[in-house]
PDB file of C-alpha atoms and ligand atoms in Angstrom:
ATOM      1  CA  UNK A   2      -7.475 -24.680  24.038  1.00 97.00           C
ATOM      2  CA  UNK A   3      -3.971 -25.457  23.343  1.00 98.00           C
ATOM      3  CA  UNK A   4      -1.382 -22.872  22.875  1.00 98.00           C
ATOM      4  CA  UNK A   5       2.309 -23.910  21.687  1.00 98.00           C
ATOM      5  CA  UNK A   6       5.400 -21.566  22.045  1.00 99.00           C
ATOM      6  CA  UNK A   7       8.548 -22.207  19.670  1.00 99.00           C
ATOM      7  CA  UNK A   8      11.341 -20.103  20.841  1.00 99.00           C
ATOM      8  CA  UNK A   9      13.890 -20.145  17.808  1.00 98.00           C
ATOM      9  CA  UNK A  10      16.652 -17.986  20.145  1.00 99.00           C
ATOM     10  CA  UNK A  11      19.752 -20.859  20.216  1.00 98.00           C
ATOM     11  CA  UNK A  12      21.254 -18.840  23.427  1.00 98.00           C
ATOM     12  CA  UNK A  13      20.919 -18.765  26.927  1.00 98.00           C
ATOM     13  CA  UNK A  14      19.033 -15.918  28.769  1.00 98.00           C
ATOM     14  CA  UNK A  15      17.501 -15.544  25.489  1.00 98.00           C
ATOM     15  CA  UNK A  16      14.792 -12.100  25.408  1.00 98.00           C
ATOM     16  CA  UNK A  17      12.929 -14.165  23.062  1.00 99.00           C
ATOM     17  CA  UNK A  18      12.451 -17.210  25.336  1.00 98.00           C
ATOM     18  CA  UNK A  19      11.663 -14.632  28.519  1.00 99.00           C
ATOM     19  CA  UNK A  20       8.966 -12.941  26.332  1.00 99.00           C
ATOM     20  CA  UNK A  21       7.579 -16.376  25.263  1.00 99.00           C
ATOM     21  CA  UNK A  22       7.503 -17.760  28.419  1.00 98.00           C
ATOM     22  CA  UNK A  23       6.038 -14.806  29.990  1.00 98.00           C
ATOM     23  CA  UNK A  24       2.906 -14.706  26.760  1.00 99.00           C
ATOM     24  CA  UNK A  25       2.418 -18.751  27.790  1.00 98.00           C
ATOM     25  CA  UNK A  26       2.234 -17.714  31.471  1.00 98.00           C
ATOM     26  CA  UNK A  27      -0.813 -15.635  30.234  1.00 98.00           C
ATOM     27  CA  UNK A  28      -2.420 -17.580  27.874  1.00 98.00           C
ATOM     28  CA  UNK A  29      -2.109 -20.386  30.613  1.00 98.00           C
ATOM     29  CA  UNK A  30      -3.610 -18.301  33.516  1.00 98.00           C
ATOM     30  CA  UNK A  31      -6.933 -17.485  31.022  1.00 97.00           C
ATOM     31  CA  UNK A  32      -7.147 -21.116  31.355  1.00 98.00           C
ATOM     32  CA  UNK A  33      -4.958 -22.649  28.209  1.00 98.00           C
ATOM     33  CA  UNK A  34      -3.189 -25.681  27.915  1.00 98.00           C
ATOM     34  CA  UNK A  35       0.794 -24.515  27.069  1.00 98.00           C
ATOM     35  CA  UNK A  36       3.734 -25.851  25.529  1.00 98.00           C
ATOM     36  CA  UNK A  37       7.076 -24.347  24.487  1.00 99.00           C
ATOM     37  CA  UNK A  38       9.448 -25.850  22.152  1.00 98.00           C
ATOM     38  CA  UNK A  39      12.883 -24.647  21.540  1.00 98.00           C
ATOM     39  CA  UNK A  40      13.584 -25.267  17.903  1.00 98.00           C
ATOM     40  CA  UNK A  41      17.564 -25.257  18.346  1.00 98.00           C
ATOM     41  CA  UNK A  42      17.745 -27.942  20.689  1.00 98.00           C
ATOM     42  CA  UNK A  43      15.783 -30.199  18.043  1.00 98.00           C
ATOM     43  CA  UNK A  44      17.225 -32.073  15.082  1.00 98.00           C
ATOM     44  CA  UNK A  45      15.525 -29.555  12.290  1.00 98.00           C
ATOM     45  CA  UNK A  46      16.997 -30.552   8.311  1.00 98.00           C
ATOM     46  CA  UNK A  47      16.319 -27.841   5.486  1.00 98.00           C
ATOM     47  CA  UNK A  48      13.684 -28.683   3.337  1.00 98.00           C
ATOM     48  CA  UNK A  49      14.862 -31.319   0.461  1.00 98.00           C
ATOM     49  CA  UNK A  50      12.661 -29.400  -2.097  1.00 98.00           C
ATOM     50  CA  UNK A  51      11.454 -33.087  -2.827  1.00 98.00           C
ATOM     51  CA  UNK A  52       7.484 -32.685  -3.473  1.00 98.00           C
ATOM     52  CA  UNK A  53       6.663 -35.659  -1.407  1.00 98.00           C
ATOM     53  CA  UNK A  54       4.821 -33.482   0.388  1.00 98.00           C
ATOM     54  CA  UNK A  55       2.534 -32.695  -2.496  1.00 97.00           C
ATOM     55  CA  UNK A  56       1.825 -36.390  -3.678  1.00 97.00           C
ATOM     56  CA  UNK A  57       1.201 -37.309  -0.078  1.00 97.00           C
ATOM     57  CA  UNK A  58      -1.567 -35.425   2.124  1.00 96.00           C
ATOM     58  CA  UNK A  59       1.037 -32.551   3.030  1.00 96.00           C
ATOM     59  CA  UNK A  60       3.497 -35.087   4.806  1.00 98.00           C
ATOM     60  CA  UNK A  61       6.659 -34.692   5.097  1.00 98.00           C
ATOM     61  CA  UNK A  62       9.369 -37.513   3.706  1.00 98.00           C
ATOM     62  CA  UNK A  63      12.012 -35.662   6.067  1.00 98.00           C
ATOM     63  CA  UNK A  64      12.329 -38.319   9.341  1.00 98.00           C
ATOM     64  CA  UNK A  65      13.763 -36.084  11.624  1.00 98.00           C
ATOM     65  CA  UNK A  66      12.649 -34.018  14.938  1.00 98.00           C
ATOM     66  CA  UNK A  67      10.111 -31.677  12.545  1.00 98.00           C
ATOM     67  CA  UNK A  68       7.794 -34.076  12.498  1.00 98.00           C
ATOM     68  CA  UNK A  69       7.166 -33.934  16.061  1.00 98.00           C
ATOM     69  CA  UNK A  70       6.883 -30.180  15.758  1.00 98.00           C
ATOM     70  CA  UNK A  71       4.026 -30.895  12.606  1.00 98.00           C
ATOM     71  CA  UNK A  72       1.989 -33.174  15.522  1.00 98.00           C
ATOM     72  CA  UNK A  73       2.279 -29.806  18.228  1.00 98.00           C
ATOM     73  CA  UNK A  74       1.333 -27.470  15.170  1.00 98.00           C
ATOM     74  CA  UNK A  75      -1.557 -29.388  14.271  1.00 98.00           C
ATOM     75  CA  UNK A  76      -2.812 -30.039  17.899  1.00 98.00           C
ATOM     76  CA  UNK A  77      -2.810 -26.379  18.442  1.00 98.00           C
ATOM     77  CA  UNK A  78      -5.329 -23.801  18.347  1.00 98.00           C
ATOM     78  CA  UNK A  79      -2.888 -21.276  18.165  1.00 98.00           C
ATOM     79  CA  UNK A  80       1.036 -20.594  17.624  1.00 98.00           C
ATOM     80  CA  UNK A  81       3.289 -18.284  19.199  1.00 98.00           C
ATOM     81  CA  UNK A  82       6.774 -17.750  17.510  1.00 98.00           C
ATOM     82  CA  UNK A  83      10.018 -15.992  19.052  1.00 99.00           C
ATOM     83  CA  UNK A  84      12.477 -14.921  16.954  1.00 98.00           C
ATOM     84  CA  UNK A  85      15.622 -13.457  17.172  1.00 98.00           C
ATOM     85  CA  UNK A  86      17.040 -10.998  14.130  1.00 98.00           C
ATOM     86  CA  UNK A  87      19.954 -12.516  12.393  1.00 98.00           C
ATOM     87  CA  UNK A  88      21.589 -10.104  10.087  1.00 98.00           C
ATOM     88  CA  UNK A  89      18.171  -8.192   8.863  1.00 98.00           C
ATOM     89  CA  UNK A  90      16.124 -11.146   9.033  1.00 98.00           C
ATOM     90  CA  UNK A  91      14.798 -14.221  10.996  1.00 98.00           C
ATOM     91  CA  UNK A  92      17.705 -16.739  12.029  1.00 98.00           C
ATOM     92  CA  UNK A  93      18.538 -19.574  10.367  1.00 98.00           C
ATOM     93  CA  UNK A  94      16.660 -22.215  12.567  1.00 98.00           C
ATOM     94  CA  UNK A  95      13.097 -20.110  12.168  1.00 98.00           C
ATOM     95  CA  UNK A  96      13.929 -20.638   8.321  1.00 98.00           C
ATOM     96  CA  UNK A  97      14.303 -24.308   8.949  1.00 98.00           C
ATOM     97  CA  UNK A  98      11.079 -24.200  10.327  1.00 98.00           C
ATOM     98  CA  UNK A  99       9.224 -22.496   8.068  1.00 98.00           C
ATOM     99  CA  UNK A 100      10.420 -23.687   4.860  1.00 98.00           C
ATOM    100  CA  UNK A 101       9.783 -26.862   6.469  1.00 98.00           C
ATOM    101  CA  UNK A 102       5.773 -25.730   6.483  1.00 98.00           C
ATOM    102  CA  UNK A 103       5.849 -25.657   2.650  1.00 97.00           C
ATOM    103  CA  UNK A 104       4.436 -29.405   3.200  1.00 97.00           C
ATOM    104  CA  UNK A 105       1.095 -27.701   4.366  1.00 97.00           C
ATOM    105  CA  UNK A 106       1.311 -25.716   1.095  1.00 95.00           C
ATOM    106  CA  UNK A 107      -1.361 -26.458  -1.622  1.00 94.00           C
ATOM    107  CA  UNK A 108      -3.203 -28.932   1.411  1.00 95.00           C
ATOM    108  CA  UNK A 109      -6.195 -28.294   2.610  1.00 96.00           C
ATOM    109  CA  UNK A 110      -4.322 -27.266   6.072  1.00 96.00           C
ATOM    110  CA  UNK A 111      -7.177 -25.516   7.973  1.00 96.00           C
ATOM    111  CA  UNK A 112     -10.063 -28.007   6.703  1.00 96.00           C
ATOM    112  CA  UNK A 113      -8.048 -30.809   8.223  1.00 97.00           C
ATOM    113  CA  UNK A 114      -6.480 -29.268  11.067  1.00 97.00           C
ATOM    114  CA  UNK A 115      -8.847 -25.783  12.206  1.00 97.00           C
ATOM    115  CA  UNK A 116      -8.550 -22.469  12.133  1.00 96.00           C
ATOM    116  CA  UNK A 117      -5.174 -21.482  13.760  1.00 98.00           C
ATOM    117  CA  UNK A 118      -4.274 -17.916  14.776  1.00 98.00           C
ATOM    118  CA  UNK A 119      -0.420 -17.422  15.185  1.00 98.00           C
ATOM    119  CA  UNK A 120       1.690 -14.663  16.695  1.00 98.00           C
ATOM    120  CA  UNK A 121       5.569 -13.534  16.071  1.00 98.00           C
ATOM    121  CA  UNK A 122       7.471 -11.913  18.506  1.00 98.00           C
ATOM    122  CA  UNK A 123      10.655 -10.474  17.467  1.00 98.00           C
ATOM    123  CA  UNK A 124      13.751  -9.584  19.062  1.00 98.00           C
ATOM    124  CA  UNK A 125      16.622  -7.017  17.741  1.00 98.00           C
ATOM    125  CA  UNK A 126      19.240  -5.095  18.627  1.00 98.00           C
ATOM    126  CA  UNK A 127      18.159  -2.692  17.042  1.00 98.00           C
ATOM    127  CA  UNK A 128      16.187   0.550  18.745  1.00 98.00           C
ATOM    128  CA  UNK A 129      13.929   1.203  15.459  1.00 98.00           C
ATOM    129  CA  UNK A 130      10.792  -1.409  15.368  1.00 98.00           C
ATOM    130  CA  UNK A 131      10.264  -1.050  11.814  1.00 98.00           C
ATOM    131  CA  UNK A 132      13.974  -1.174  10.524  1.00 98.00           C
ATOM    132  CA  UNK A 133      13.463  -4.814   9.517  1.00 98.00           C
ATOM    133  CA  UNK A 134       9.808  -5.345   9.193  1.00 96.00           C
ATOM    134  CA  UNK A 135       9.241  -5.038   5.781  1.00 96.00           C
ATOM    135  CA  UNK A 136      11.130  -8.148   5.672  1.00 96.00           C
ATOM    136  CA  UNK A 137       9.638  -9.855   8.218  1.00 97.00           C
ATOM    137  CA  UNK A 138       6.176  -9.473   7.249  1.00 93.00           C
ATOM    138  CA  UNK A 139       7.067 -10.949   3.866  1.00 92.00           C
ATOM    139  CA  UNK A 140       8.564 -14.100   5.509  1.00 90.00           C
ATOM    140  CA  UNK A 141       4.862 -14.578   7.697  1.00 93.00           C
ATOM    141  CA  UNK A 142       3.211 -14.009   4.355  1.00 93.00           C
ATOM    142  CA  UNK A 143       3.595 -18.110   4.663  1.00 94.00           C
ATOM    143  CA  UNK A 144       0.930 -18.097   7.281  1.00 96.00           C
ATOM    144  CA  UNK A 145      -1.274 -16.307   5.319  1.00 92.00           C
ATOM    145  CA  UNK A 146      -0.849 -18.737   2.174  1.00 91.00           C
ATOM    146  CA  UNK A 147      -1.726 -21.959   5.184  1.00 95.00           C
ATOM    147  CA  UNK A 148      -4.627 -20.137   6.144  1.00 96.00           C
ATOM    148  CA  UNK A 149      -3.525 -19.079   9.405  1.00 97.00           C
ATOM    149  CA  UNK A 150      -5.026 -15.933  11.250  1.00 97.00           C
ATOM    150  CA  UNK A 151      -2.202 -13.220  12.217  1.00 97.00           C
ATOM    151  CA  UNK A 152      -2.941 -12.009  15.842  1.00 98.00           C
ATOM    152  CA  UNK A 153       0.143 -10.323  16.957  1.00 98.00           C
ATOM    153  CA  UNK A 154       3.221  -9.249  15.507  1.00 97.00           C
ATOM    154  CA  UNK A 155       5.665  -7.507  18.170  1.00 98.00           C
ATOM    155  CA  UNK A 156       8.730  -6.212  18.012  1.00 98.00           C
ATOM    156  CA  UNK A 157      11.212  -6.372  20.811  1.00 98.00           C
ATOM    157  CA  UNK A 158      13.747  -3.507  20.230  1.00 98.00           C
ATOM    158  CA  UNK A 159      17.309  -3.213  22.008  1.00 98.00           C
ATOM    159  CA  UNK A 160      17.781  -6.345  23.501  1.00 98.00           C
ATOM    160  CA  UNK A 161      21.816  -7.169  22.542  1.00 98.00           C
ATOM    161  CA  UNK A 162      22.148  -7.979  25.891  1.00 98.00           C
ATOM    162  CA  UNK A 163      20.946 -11.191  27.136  1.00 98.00           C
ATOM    163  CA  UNK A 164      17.322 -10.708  29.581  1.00 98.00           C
ATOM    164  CA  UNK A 165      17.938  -7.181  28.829  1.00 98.00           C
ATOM    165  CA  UNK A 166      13.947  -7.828  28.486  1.00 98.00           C
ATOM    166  CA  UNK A 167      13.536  -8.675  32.338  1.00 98.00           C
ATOM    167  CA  UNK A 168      14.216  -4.600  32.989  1.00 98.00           C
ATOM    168  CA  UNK A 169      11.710  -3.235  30.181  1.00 98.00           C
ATOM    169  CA  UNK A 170       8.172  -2.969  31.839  1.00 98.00           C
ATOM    170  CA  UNK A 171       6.642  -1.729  28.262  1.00 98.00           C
ATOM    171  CA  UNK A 172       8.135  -4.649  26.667  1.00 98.00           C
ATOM    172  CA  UNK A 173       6.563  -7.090  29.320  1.00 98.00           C
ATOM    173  CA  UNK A 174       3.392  -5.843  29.072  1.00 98.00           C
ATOM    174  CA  UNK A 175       3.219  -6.208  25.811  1.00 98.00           C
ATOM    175  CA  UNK A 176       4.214  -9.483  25.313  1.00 98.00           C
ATOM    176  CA  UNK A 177       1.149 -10.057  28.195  1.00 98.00           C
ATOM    177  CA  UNK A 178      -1.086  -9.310  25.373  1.00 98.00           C
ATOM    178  CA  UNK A 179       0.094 -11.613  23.264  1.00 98.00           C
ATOM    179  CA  UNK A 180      -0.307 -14.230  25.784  1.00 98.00           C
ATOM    180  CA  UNK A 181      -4.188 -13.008  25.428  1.00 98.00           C
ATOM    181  CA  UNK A 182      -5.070 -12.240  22.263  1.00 98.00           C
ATOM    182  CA  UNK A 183      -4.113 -15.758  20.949  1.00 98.00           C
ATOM    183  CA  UNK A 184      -6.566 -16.955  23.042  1.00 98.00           C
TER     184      UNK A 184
HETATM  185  C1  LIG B 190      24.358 -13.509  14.108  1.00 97.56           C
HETATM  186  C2  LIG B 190      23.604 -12.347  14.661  1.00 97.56           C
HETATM  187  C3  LIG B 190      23.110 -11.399  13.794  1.00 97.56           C
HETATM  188  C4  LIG B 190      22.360 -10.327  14.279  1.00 97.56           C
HETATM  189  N1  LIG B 190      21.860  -9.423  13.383  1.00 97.56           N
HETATM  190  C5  LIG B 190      21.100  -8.402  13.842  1.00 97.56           C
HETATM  191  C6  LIG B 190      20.525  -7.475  12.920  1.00 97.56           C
HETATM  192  O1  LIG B 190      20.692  -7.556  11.707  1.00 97.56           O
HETATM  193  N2  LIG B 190      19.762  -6.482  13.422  1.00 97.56           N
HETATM  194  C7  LIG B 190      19.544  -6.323  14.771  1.00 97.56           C
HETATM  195  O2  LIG B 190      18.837  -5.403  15.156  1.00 97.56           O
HETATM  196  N3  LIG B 190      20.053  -7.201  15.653  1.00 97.56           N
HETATM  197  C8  LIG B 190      20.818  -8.236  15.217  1.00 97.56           C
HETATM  198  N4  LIG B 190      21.342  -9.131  16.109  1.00 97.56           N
HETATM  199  C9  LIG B 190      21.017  -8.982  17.556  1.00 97.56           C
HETATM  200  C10 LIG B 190      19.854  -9.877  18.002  1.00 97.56           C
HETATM  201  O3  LIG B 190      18.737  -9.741  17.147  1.00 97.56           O
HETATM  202  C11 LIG B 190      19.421  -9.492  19.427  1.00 97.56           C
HETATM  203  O4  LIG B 190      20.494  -9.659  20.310  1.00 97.56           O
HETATM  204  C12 LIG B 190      18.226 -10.303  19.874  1.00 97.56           C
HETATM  205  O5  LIG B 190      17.657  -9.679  21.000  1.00 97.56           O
HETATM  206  C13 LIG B 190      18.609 -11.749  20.217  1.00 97.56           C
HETATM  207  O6  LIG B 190      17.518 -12.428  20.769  1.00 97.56           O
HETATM  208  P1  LIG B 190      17.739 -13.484  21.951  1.00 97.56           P
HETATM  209  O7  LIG B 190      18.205 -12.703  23.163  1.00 97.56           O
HETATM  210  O8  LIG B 190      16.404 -14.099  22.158  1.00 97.56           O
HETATM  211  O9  LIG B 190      18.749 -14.466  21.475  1.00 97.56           O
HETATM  212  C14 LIG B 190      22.114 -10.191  15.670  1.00 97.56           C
HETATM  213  C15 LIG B 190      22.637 -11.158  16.556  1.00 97.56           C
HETATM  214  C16 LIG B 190      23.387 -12.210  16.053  1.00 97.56           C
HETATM  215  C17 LIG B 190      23.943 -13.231  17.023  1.00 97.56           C
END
């Protein structure tokens, strides 16, 4: 079973990349194979709105670092995304990503590929969890449209400070769980 982690967080001592890294630790310890990806340090365009992706088997026309990130999606069995909240949404370079997985839209992405289940963990400032989800859960609606199976969706609250994360036991733990239930 392979599990892959993309951290969207561009900064160091990021909460999201602690909490990913801790969920991998997990999944990897119940026996999975792991992988984390940090989609800032990748060369990521925006989506050209093109349709080549529609004429051609869901592939992408955009030759950049995505397409390496398309091989690690479609490898997987499941996909765990950290995300940071950028002014009451998901930062720019999960957007990249996602709008990016518009080539998988309207292809037969789970008869080629398997059933995936994916997972979001979010980090916020914030202290109220559900101040921004609304949002949120309309930006994963994505996954649903690909055919993906939602297994976790956790929000991180109060983490301005940088592995603020590393002192909050509850938040720990439950970032554990995600590490098992996208097993
Ligand atoms: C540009 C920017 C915009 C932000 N906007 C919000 C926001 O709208 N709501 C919020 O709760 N936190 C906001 N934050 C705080 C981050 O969501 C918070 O620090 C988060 O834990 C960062 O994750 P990281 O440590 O993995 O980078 C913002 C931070 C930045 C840099």
């Amino acid at each position: 079973m392979k599990i892959l982690g993309i951290n969207t967080s561009p900064r160091q001592n990021s909460n999201c990349r602690i909490a990913l890294e801790k969920a991998l630790d997990t999944a990897k310890a119940e026996g999975a194979e792991v992988e984390l990806v940090d989609s800032n340090k990748l060369n990521i365009k925006a989506c050209q709105g093109d349709n080549y992706c529609k004429a051609h088997e869901g592939k992408c026309a955009v030759d950049d670092d995505m397409q390496q990130v398309y091989k690690k999606i479609e490898e997987a069995d499941g996909i765990i995304f950290a995300i940071p909240v950028y002014f009451f949404d998901v930062n720019a370079q999960m957007k990249l990503v996602l709008d990016r997985l518009y080539s998988y839209f309207q292809f037969p992405f789970t008869e080629t590929y398997g059933k995936k289940k994916v997972s979001f963990i979010i980090s916020q400032g914030t202290p109220d969890p559900d101040a921004f989800k609304a949002v949120l859960q309309t930006q994963f609606k994505a996954f649903e449209f690909l055919g993906f199976e939602l297994a976790d969706f956790v929000v991180l609250t109060d983490n301005n400070v940088p592995g603020a994360i590393n002192d909050k036991e509850d938040q720990l733990a439950q970032v554990v769980e995600v590490g098992k239930n996208i097993l």
